[in-house]
Amino acid sequence: MTSVDLPAWAAVAVGLLALAGAGLSFLGAVGLCSFRTFYERVHAPTLGATLGMALIVVASVLFFTFVEGRFMPRELLIGVFLTVTTPVTLILLARAALFRDRTERGRDETAGDA
Amino acid sequence: MIRALFPHPVLALGLFATSLLMSGSVEPPSIALAAVLALATPQVMRALDAQTIRIRSPKAVLSLAGLVLVDVLRSNWAVSAIILGRRKQQRRSGFIHVPLDLKDRYALAVLAVILTATPGTLWVEYDSATGRLLLHVLDLIEEDEWVHLIKTRYERRLMEIFE
């Protein structure tokens, strides 16, 4: 990355965006560990899958627009596919947890899990 | 004739754009490859007997996209604040039931993606017979308020788009 002539402001912007995105993903991971119940935990990683992902994608688009000297936002595809596929996993996990609660514990879901 | 060539126009357009982005160029070979994909793949969908998506109101698509963008930003902020330990005492999470009038499967799929991708709400279960959706909410203040929010903000616009 030494031969790349990135303007200083662009380098700073890319760095800040990537760091902010990584920070949000990390916060999601912290939430995943610190929440108490399964259903609460499922909410935390969506931080990294939405705004965290978006910030990193924008940083990447900005970086490669300067490096390649043209606008080809390939990374947008990552955003689209991540947005479409993450809920599939999360809904599957939530339904599995619900099934377990209903069969093993005989718990009514409307009673809440807090 | 047009329908035979393009049984799923939205899918064809999406594949065309995806292929161009993947090749990373707008040179003639990339365009040719994208065109082949856009023409051939929807023919495969015939075997799956998938319904064609009909978007009735492009304006509603834009307004929904804007709303979702704002809501995702807002709820990212809200969930970050919760994880960082603010409002630890009075927060309560739980399940709510939302009676949905939406019947179109694509519209329901979009709603599931929106609700699950938004931090703080999680689509858990939908019963197509009764139209009742079970939703888990991280920061549950008022159940009626959530139901009202989903029905007026998302469901109404999705009905404009798909039904």
PDB file of C-alpha atoms in Angstrom:
ATOM      1  CA  MET A   1       0.000   0.000   0.000  1.00  0.00           C
ATOM      2  CA  THR A   2       2.982   2.325  -0.366  1.00  0.00           C
ATOM      3  CA  SER A   3       2.562   3.227  -4.039  1.00  0.00           C
ATOM      4  CA  VAL A   4      -1.006   4.440  -3.548  1.00  0.00           C
ATOM      5  CA  ASP A   5      -1.461   8.189  -3.746  1.00  0.00           C
ATOM      6  CA  LEU A   6      -4.435   8.694  -1.497  1.00  0.00           C
ATOM      7  CA  PRO A   7      -5.192  12.316  -0.513  1.00  0.00           C
ATOM      8  CA  ALA A   8      -4.796  12.902   3.204  1.00  0.00           C
ATOM      9  CA  TRP A   9      -8.447  13.778   3.808  1.00  0.00           C
ATOM     10  CA  ALA A  10      -9.553  10.604   1.993  1.00  0.00           C
ATOM     11  CA  ALA A  11      -7.163   8.470   4.034  1.00  0.00           C
ATOM     12  CA  VAL A  12      -8.538   9.970   7.240  1.00  0.00           C
ATOM     13  CA  ALA A  13     -12.146   9.513   6.106  1.00  0.00           C
ATOM     14  CA  VAL A  14     -11.554   5.880   5.080  1.00  0.00           C
ATOM     15  CA  GLY A  15      -9.789   5.172   8.369  1.00  0.00           C
ATOM     16  CA  LEU A  16     -12.498   6.744  10.488  1.00  0.00           C
ATOM     17  CA  LEU A  17     -15.309   4.994   8.630  1.00  0.00           C
ATOM     18  CA  ALA A  18     -13.623   1.590   8.853  1.00  0.00           C
ATOM     19  CA  LEU A  19     -12.862   2.090  12.541  1.00  0.00           C
ATOM     20  CA  ALA A  20     -16.416   3.197  13.312  1.00  0.00           C
ATOM     21  CA  GLY A  21     -17.800   0.154  11.501  1.00  0.00           C
ATOM     22  CA  ALA A  22     -15.420  -2.174  13.301  1.00  0.00           C
ATOM     23  CA  GLY A  23     -16.288  -0.497  16.595  1.00  0.00           C
ATOM     24  CA  LEU A  24     -19.998  -1.078  16.062  1.00  0.00           C
ATOM     25  CA  SER A  25     -19.394  -4.727  15.174  1.00  0.00           C
ATOM     26  CA  PHE A  26     -17.319  -5.075  18.326  1.00  0.00           C
ATOM     27  CA  LEU A  27     -20.093  -3.489  20.373  1.00  0.00           C
ATOM     28  CA  GLY A  28     -22.458  -6.066  18.887  1.00  0.00           C
ATOM     29  CA  ALA A  29     -20.089  -8.826  19.986  1.00  0.00           C
ATOM     30  CA  VAL A  30     -19.941  -7.340  23.503  1.00  0.00           C
ATOM     31  CA  GLY A  31     -23.725  -7.298  23.595  1.00  0.00           C
ATOM     32  CA  LEU A  32     -23.811 -10.912  22.441  1.00  0.00           C
ATOM     33  CA  CYS A  33     -21.763 -11.840  25.505  1.00  0.00           C
ATOM     34  CA  SER A  34     -23.329  -9.540  28.055  1.00  0.00           C
ATOM     35  CA  PHE A  35     -27.049 -10.036  27.451  1.00  0.00           C
ATOM     36  CA  ARG A  36     -28.721 -12.549  29.707  1.00  0.00           C
ATOM     37  CA  THR A  37     -31.258 -14.448  27.618  1.00  0.00           C
ATOM     38  CA  PHE A  38     -31.059 -16.052  24.213  1.00  0.00           C
ATOM     39  CA  TYR A  39     -33.652 -13.801  22.591  1.00  0.00           C
ATOM     40  CA  GLU A  40     -31.885 -10.663  23.789  1.00  0.00           C
ATOM     41  CA  ARG A  41     -28.578 -11.969  22.497  1.00  0.00           C
ATOM     42  CA  VAL A  42     -29.890 -12.380  18.964  1.00  0.00           C
ATOM     43  CA  HIS A  43     -30.440  -8.597  18.757  1.00  0.00           C
ATOM     44  CA  ALA A  44     -26.823  -7.631  19.391  1.00  0.00           C
ATOM     45  CA  PRO A  45     -25.021  -8.907  16.254  1.00  0.00           C
ATOM     46  CA  THR A  46     -27.413  -6.977  13.998  1.00  0.00           C
ATOM     47  CA  LEU A  47     -25.402  -3.869  14.883  1.00  0.00           C
ATOM     48  CA  GLY A  48     -22.469  -5.224  12.922  1.00  0.00           C
ATOM     49  CA  ALA A  49     -24.707  -6.548  10.168  1.00  0.00           C
ATOM     50  CA  THR A  50     -26.404  -3.221   9.475  1.00  0.00           C
ATOM     51  CA  LEU A  51     -24.707   0.079  10.285  1.00  0.00           C
ATOM     52  CA  GLY A  52     -21.327  -1.516  11.031  1.00  0.00           C
ATOM     53  CA  MET A  53     -21.351  -3.279   7.678  1.00  0.00           C
ATOM     54  CA  ALA A  54     -22.557  -0.129   5.878  1.00  0.00           C
ATOM     55  CA  LEU A  55     -19.735   1.993   7.301  1.00  0.00           C
ATOM     56  CA  ILE A  56     -17.066  -0.531   6.290  1.00  0.00           C
ATOM     57  CA  VAL A  57     -18.601  -0.876   2.813  1.00  0.00           C
ATOM     58  CA  VAL A  58     -18.585   2.912   2.354  1.00  0.00           C
ATOM     59  CA  ALA A  59     -14.947   3.041   3.511  1.00  0.00           C
ATOM     60  CA  SER A  60     -14.054   0.319   1.002  1.00  0.00           C
ATOM     61  CA  VAL A  61     -15.919   1.987  -1.883  1.00  0.00           C
ATOM     62  CA  LEU A  62     -14.198   5.289  -1.102  1.00  0.00           C
ATOM     63  CA  PHE A  63     -10.772   3.654  -0.913  1.00  0.00           C
ATOM     64  CA  PHE A  64     -11.021   1.726  -4.162  1.00  0.00           C
ATOM     65  CA  THR A  65     -12.595   4.658  -6.001  1.00  0.00           C
ATOM     66  CA  PHE A  66      -9.386   6.573  -5.326  1.00  0.00           C
ATOM     67  CA  VAL A  67      -6.976   3.689  -5.856  1.00  0.00           C
ATOM     68  CA  GLU A  68      -8.468   2.450  -9.123  1.00  0.00           C
ATOM     69  CA  GLY A  69      -9.392   5.936 -10.247  1.00  0.00           C
ATOM     70  CA  ARG A  70     -12.965   4.955 -11.178  1.00  0.00           C
ATOM     71  CA  PHE A  71     -16.281   4.335  -9.506  1.00  0.00           C
ATOM     72  CA  MET A  72     -17.183   0.631  -9.405  1.00  0.00           C
ATOM     73  CA  PRO A  73     -19.025  -0.083  -6.151  1.00  0.00           C
ATOM     74  CA  ARG A  74     -18.633  -3.869  -6.121  1.00  0.00           C
ATOM     75  CA  GLU A  75     -18.847  -3.822  -2.333  1.00  0.00           C
ATOM     76  CA  LEU A  76     -22.508  -2.852  -2.513  1.00  0.00           C
ATOM     77  CA  LEU A  77     -23.164  -6.496  -3.403  1.00  0.00           C
ATOM     78  CA  ILE A  78     -21.717  -7.519  -0.043  1.00  0.00           C
ATOM     79  CA  GLY A  79     -24.163  -5.147   1.602  1.00  0.00           C
ATOM     80  CA  VAL A  80     -27.114  -6.512  -0.353  1.00  0.00           C
ATOM     81  CA  PHE A  81     -26.325 -10.174   0.273  1.00  0.00           C
ATOM     82  CA  LEU A  82     -25.484  -9.656   3.937  1.00  0.00           C
ATOM     83  CA  THR A  83     -28.767  -7.811   4.478  1.00  0.00           C
ATOM     84  CA  VAL A  84     -30.778 -10.502   2.732  1.00  0.00           C
ATOM     85  CA  THR A  85     -29.092 -13.531   4.321  1.00  0.00           C
ATOM     86  CA  THR A  86     -28.509 -12.478   7.945  1.00  0.00           C
ATOM     87  CA  PRO A  87     -32.227 -12.489   8.856  1.00  0.00           C
ATOM     88  CA  VAL A  88     -32.512 -16.062   7.545  1.00  0.00           C
ATOM     89  CA  THR A  89     -29.990 -17.268  10.113  1.00  0.00           C
ATOM     90  CA  LEU A  90     -31.384 -15.144  12.927  1.00  0.00           C
ATOM     91  CA  ILE A  91     -34.997 -16.198  12.321  1.00  0.00           C
ATOM     92  CA  LEU A  92     -33.911 -19.836  12.129  1.00  0.00           C
ATOM     93  CA  LEU A  93     -32.077 -19.516  15.469  1.00  0.00           C
ATOM     94  CA  ALA A  94     -35.017 -17.739  17.109  1.00  0.00           C
ATOM     95  CA  ARG A  95     -37.465 -20.377  15.918  1.00  0.00           C
ATOM     96  CA  ALA A  96     -35.213 -23.165  17.157  1.00  0.00           C
ATOM     97  CA  ALA A  97     -35.060 -21.480  20.566  1.00  0.00           C
ATOM     98  CA  LEU A  98     -38.829 -21.056  20.601  1.00  0.00           C
ATOM     99  CA  PHE A  99     -39.311 -24.711  19.723  1.00  0.00           C
ATOM    100  CA  ARG A 100     -36.982 -25.726  22.541  1.00  0.00           C
ATOM    101  CA  ASP A 101     -38.792 -23.501  25.027  1.00  0.00           C
ATOM    102  CA  ARG A 102     -42.171 -24.868  24.052  1.00  0.00           C
ATOM    103  CA  THR A 103     -41.242 -28.541  24.101  1.00  0.00           C
ATOM    104  CA  GLU A 104     -38.729 -28.777  26.951  1.00  0.00           C
ATOM    105  CA  ARG A 105     -39.952 -26.150  29.345  1.00  0.00           C
ATOM    106  CA  GLY A 106     -43.583 -25.845  28.336  1.00  0.00           C
ATOM    107  CA  ARG A 107     -43.220 -22.122  28.634  1.00  0.00           C
ATOM    108  CA  ASP A 108     -45.682 -19.704  27.085  1.00  0.00           C
ATOM    109  CA  GLU A 109     -43.826 -17.248  24.900  1.00  0.00           C
ATOM    110  CA  THR A 110     -46.177 -14.378  25.635  1.00  0.00           C
ATOM    111  CA  ALA A 111     -45.238 -14.509  29.313  1.00  0.00           C
ATOM    112  CA  GLY A 112     -41.942 -12.878  28.367  1.00  0.00           C
ATOM    113  CA  ASP A 113     -38.423 -14.012  29.053  1.00  0.00           C
ATOM    114  CA  ALA A 114     -37.001 -11.133  31.039  1.00  0.00           C
TER     115      ALA A 114
ATOM    116  CA  MET B   1     -43.434 -12.286 -26.600  1.00  0.00           C
ATOM    117  CA  ILE B   2     -41.990  -9.877 -24.046  1.00  0.00           C
ATOM    118  CA  ARG B   3     -43.361 -12.028 -21.240  1.00  0.00           C
ATOM    119  CA  ALA B   4     -41.825 -15.172 -22.718  1.00  0.00           C
ATOM    120  CA  LEU B   5     -38.430 -13.474 -22.868  1.00  0.00           C
ATOM    121  CA  PHE B   6     -38.705 -11.799 -19.478  1.00  0.00           C
ATOM    122  CA  PRO B   7     -40.868 -13.854 -17.116  1.00  0.00           C
ATOM    123  CA  HIS B   8     -39.329 -12.042 -14.133  1.00  0.00           C
ATOM    124  CA  PRO B   9     -38.227  -8.553 -15.211  1.00  0.00           C
ATOM    125  CA  VAL B  10     -37.104  -7.430 -11.751  1.00  0.00           C
ATOM    126  CA  LEU B  11     -34.971 -10.545 -11.322  1.00  0.00           C
ATOM    127  CA  ALA B  12     -33.452 -10.093 -14.798  1.00  0.00           C
ATOM    128  CA  LEU B  13     -32.549  -6.486 -14.031  1.00  0.00           C
ATOM    129  CA  GLY B  14     -31.033  -7.461 -10.684  1.00  0.00           C
ATOM    130  CA  LEU B  15     -28.944 -10.234 -12.250  1.00  0.00           C
ATOM    131  CA  PHE B  16     -27.751  -7.884 -14.971  1.00  0.00           C
ATOM    132  CA  ALA B  17     -26.570  -5.298 -12.438  1.00  0.00           C
ATOM    133  CA  THR B  18     -25.030  -7.960 -10.171  1.00  0.00           C
ATOM    134  CA  SER B  19     -23.069  -9.493 -13.030  1.00  0.00           C
ATOM    135  CA  LEU B  20     -21.750  -6.098 -14.151  1.00  0.00           C
ATOM    136  CA  LEU B  21     -20.632  -5.294 -10.608  1.00  0.00           C
ATOM    137  CA  MET B  22     -18.982  -8.700 -10.219  1.00  0.00           C
ATOM    138  CA  SER B  23     -16.994  -8.299 -13.447  1.00  0.00           C
ATOM    139  CA  GLY B  24     -16.161  -4.768 -12.370  1.00  0.00           C
ATOM    140  CA  SER B  25     -16.303  -3.311 -15.863  1.00  0.00           C
ATOM    141  CA  VAL B  26     -18.723  -2.022 -18.491  1.00  0.00           C
ATOM    142  CA  GLU B  27     -16.760  -3.395 -21.452  1.00  0.00           C
ATOM    143  CA  PRO B  28     -18.706  -5.304 -24.147  1.00  0.00           C
ATOM    144  CA  PRO B  29     -17.698  -8.817 -22.908  1.00  0.00           C
ATOM    145  CA  SER B  30     -19.003  -8.063 -19.411  1.00  0.00           C
ATOM    146  CA  ILE B  31     -22.227  -6.664 -20.812  1.00  0.00           C
ATOM    147  CA  ALA B  32     -22.647  -9.769 -22.987  1.00  0.00           C
ATOM    148  CA  LEU B  33     -22.117 -12.070 -20.003  1.00  0.00           C
ATOM    149  CA  ALA B  34     -24.564 -10.025 -17.903  1.00  0.00           C
ATOM    150  CA  ALA B  35     -27.150 -10.159 -20.700  1.00  0.00           C
ATOM    151  CA  VAL B  36     -26.815 -13.951 -21.027  1.00  0.00           C
ATOM    152  CA  LEU B  37     -27.292 -14.346 -17.259  1.00  0.00           C
ATOM    153  CA  ALA B  38     -30.240 -11.965 -17.194  1.00  0.00           C
ATOM    154  CA  LEU B  39     -31.942 -13.830 -20.052  1.00  0.00           C
ATOM    155  CA  ALA B  40     -31.149 -17.417 -19.034  1.00  0.00           C
ATOM    156  CA  THR B  41     -31.585 -17.493 -15.269  1.00  0.00           C
ATOM    157  CA  PRO B  42     -35.228 -16.352 -15.139  1.00  0.00           C
ATOM    158  CA  GLN B  43     -36.054 -19.257 -17.484  1.00  0.00           C
ATOM    159  CA  VAL B  44     -34.817 -21.610 -14.761  1.00  0.00           C
ATOM    160  CA  MET B  45     -37.253 -19.944 -12.381  1.00  0.00           C
ATOM    161  CA  ARG B  46     -40.122 -21.303 -14.509  1.00  0.00           C
ATOM    162  CA  ALA B  47     -39.401 -24.755 -13.105  1.00  0.00           C
ATOM    163  CA  LEU B  48     -39.815 -23.342  -9.593  1.00  0.00           C
ATOM    164  CA  ASP B  49     -43.182 -21.894 -10.578  1.00  0.00           C
ATOM    165  CA  ALA B  50     -42.408 -18.665  -8.766  1.00  0.00           C
ATOM    166  CA  GLN B  51     -44.879 -15.807  -8.850  1.00  0.00           C
ATOM    167  CA  THR B  52     -43.786 -12.733 -10.745  1.00  0.00           C
ATOM    168  CA  ILE B  53     -43.171  -9.733  -8.520  1.00  0.00           C
ATOM    169  CA  ARG B  54     -45.336  -6.801  -9.498  1.00  0.00           C
ATOM    170  CA  ILE B  55     -44.332  -3.496  -8.022  1.00  0.00           C
ATOM    171  CA  ARG B  56     -47.371  -1.271  -8.072  1.00  0.00           C
ATOM    172  CA  SER B  57     -45.964   1.862  -6.592  1.00  0.00           C
ATOM    173  CA  PRO B  58     -42.283   2.738  -7.168  1.00  0.00           C
ATOM    174  CA  LYS B  59     -42.823   5.875  -5.094  1.00  0.00           C
ATOM    175  CA  ALA B  60     -43.755   3.745  -2.083  1.00  0.00           C
ATOM    176  CA  VAL B  61     -40.539   1.725  -2.561  1.00  0.00           C
ATOM    177  CA  LEU B  62     -38.472   4.878  -2.197  1.00  0.00           C
ATOM    178  CA  SER B  63     -40.412   6.130   0.795  1.00  0.00           C
ATOM    179  CA  LEU B  64     -40.138   2.714   2.479  1.00  0.00           C
ATOM    180  CA  ALA B  65     -36.385   2.577   1.797  1.00  0.00           C
ATOM    181  CA  GLY B  66     -35.943   6.027   3.319  1.00  0.00           C
ATOM    182  CA  LEU B  67     -37.962   5.081   6.388  1.00  0.00           C
ATOM    183  CA  VAL B  68     -36.017   1.853   6.899  1.00  0.00           C
ATOM    184  CA  LEU B  69     -32.726   3.730   6.583  1.00  0.00           C
ATOM    185  CA  VAL B  70     -33.743   6.222   9.258  1.00  0.00           C
ATOM    186  CA  ASP B  71     -35.115   3.489  11.529  1.00  0.00           C
ATOM    187  CA  VAL B  72     -31.974   1.346  11.196  1.00  0.00           C
ATOM    188  CA  LEU B  73     -29.796   4.324  12.131  1.00  0.00           C
ATOM    189  CA  ARG B  74     -32.016   5.202  15.085  1.00  0.00           C
ATOM    190  CA  SER B  75     -32.231   1.673  16.425  1.00  0.00           C
ATOM    191  CA  ASN B  76     -28.474   1.165  16.008  1.00  0.00           C
ATOM    192  CA  TRP B  77     -28.074   4.117  18.317  1.00  0.00           C
ATOM    193  CA  ALA B  78     -30.689   2.820  20.755  1.00  0.00           C
ATOM    194  CA  VAL B  79     -29.257  -0.719  20.947  1.00  0.00           C
ATOM    195  CA  SER B  80     -25.693   0.619  21.313  1.00  0.00           C
ATOM    196  CA  ALA B  81     -26.869   2.699  24.271  1.00  0.00           C
ATOM    197  CA  ILE B  82     -28.458  -0.374  25.844  1.00  0.00           C
ATOM    198  CA  ILE B  83     -25.299  -2.478  25.413  1.00  0.00           C
ATOM    199  CA  LEU B  84     -23.168   0.306  26.854  1.00  0.00           C
ATOM    200  CA  GLY B  85     -25.224  -0.028  29.990  1.00  0.00           C
ATOM    201  CA  ARG B  86     -27.498   2.959  29.971  1.00  0.00           C
ATOM    202  CA  ARG B  87     -31.018   2.406  31.265  1.00  0.00           C
ATOM    203  CA  LYS B  88     -30.164  -0.973  32.716  1.00  0.00           C
ATOM    204  CA  GLN B  89     -32.762  -0.938  35.458  1.00  0.00           C
ATOM    205  CA  GLN B  90     -36.039  -0.151  33.780  1.00  0.00           C
ATOM    206  CA  ARG B  91     -35.500  -1.938  30.464  1.00  0.00           C
ATOM    207  CA  ARG B  92     -37.732  -4.883  29.762  1.00  0.00           C
ATOM    208  CA  SER B  93     -37.613  -7.180  26.734  1.00  0.00           C
ATOM    209  CA  GLY B  94     -40.373  -9.466  25.631  1.00  0.00           C
ATOM    210  CA  PHE B  95     -42.647 -10.853  22.976  1.00  0.00           C
ATOM    211  CA  ILE B  96     -45.492  -9.078  21.286  1.00  0.00           C
ATOM    212  CA  HIS B  97     -48.165 -10.266  18.877  1.00  0.00           C
ATOM    213  CA  VAL B  98     -48.827  -8.234  15.765  1.00  0.00           C
ATOM    214  CA  PRO B  99     -51.959  -9.002  13.730  1.00  0.00           C
ATOM    215  CA  LEU B 100     -50.927  -8.573  10.082  1.00  0.00           C
ATOM    216  CA  ASP B 101     -53.282  -7.974   7.158  1.00  0.00           C
ATOM    217  CA  LEU B 102     -50.458  -8.474   4.690  1.00  0.00           C
ATOM    218  CA  LYS B 103     -50.858 -11.692   2.666  1.00  0.00           C
ATOM    219  CA  ASP B 104     -48.406 -11.428  -0.237  1.00  0.00           C
ATOM    220  CA  ARG B 105     -45.429 -13.743   0.381  1.00  0.00           C
ATOM    221  CA  TYR B 106     -42.863 -11.373  -1.069  1.00  0.00           C
ATOM    222  CA  ALA B 107     -44.213  -8.530   1.032  1.00  0.00           C
ATOM    223  CA  LEU B 108     -43.993 -10.729   4.144  1.00  0.00           C
ATOM    224  CA  ALA B 109     -40.432 -11.705   3.243  1.00  0.00           C
ATOM    225  CA  VAL B 110     -39.460  -8.042   2.899  1.00  0.00           C
ATOM    226  CA  LEU B 111     -41.113  -7.254   6.228  1.00  0.00           C
ATOM    227  CA  ALA B 112     -39.217 -10.129   7.875  1.00  0.00           C
ATOM    228  CA  VAL B 113     -35.921  -8.810   6.530  1.00  0.00           C
ATOM    229  CA  ILE B 114     -36.705  -5.247   7.637  1.00  0.00           C
ATOM    230  CA  LEU B 115     -37.768  -6.209  11.155  1.00  0.00           C
ATOM    231  CA  THR B 116     -34.917  -8.645  11.747  1.00  0.00           C
ATOM    232  CA  ALA B 117     -32.229  -6.446  10.204  1.00  0.00           C
ATOM    233  CA  THR B 118     -33.318  -3.566  12.419  1.00  0.00           C
ATOM    234  CA  PRO B 119     -31.506  -3.942  15.747  1.00  0.00           C
ATOM    235  CA  GLY B 120     -33.993  -4.245  18.584  1.00  0.00           C
ATOM    236  CA  THR B 121     -36.730  -6.184  16.820  1.00  0.00           C
ATOM    237  CA  LEU B 122     -36.682  -9.846  15.833  1.00  0.00           C
ATOM    238  CA  TRP B 123     -39.216 -11.678  13.680  1.00  0.00           C
ATOM    239  CA  VAL B 124     -39.795 -14.999  15.452  1.00  0.00           C
ATOM    240  CA  GLU B 125     -42.836 -16.699  14.014  1.00  0.00           C
ATOM    241  CA  TYR B 126     -45.622 -16.018  11.552  1.00  0.00           C
ATOM    242  CA  ASP B 127     -48.825 -17.984  11.374  1.00  0.00           C
ATOM    243  CA  SER B 128     -50.218 -17.705   7.857  1.00  0.00           C
ATOM    244  CA  ALA B 129     -53.612 -19.103   8.889  1.00  0.00           C
ATOM    245  CA  THR B 130     -54.356 -16.381  11.436  1.00  0.00           C
ATOM    246  CA  GLY B 131     -51.983 -13.734  10.074  1.00  0.00           C
ATOM    247  CA  ARG B 132     -50.448 -13.348  13.522  1.00  0.00           C
ATOM    248  CA  LEU B 133     -46.807 -12.448  13.869  1.00  0.00           C
ATOM    249  CA  LEU B 134     -44.757 -13.141  16.967  1.00  0.00           C
ATOM    250  CA  LEU B 135     -42.098 -10.503  17.448  1.00  0.00           C
ATOM    251  CA  HIS B 136     -39.378 -10.184  20.061  1.00  0.00           C
ATOM    252  CA  VAL B 137     -38.548  -6.645  21.123  1.00  0.00           C
ATOM    253  CA  LEU B 138     -35.401  -5.744  23.051  1.00  0.00           C
ATOM    254  CA  ASP B 139     -36.724  -2.547  24.569  1.00  0.00           C
ATOM    255  CA  LEU B 140     -40.423  -3.089  25.131  1.00  0.00           C
ATOM    256  CA  ILE B 141     -42.148  -0.010  26.439  1.00  0.00           C
ATOM    257  CA  GLU B 142     -45.670  -0.151  25.124  1.00  0.00           C
ATOM    258  CA  GLU B 143     -46.967  -3.115  23.159  1.00  0.00           C
ATOM    259  CA  ASP B 144     -49.732  -1.175  21.392  1.00  0.00           C
ATOM    260  CA  GLU B 145     -47.251   1.433  20.283  1.00  0.00           C
ATOM    261  CA  TRP B 146     -45.091  -1.188  18.560  1.00  0.00           C
ATOM    262  CA  VAL B 147     -48.081  -2.746  16.844  1.00  0.00           C
ATOM    263  CA  HIS B 148     -49.233   0.676  15.679  1.00  0.00           C
ATOM    264  CA  LEU B 149     -45.727   1.532  14.464  1.00  0.00           C
ATOM    265  CA  ILE B 150     -45.314  -1.624  12.399  1.00  0.00           C
ATOM    266  CA  LYS B 151     -48.774  -1.415  10.913  1.00  0.00           C
ATOM    267  CA  THR B 152     -48.645   2.248   9.935  1.00  0.00           C
ATOM    268  CA  ARG B 153     -44.978   2.607   9.034  1.00  0.00           C
ATOM    269  CA  TYR B 154     -44.207  -0.637   7.228  1.00  0.00           C
ATOM    270  CA  GLU B 155     -47.308  -2.677   6.540  1.00  0.00           C
ATOM    271  CA  ARG B 156     -49.275   0.103   4.872  1.00  0.00           C
ATOM    272  CA  ARG B 157     -46.436   0.909   2.482  1.00  0.00           C
ATOM    273  CA  LEU B 158     -45.746  -2.753   1.717  1.00  0.00           C
ATOM    274  CA  MET B 159     -49.406  -3.172   0.814  1.00  0.00           C
ATOM    275  CA  GLU B 160     -49.128  -0.186  -1.529  1.00  0.00           C
ATOM    276  CA  ILE B 161     -46.112  -1.770  -3.174  1.00  0.00           C
ATOM    277  CA  PHE B 162     -47.198  -5.389  -3.519  1.00  0.00           C
ATOM    278  CA  GLU B 163     -50.961  -5.697  -3.197  1.00  0.00           C
TER     279      GLU B 163
END
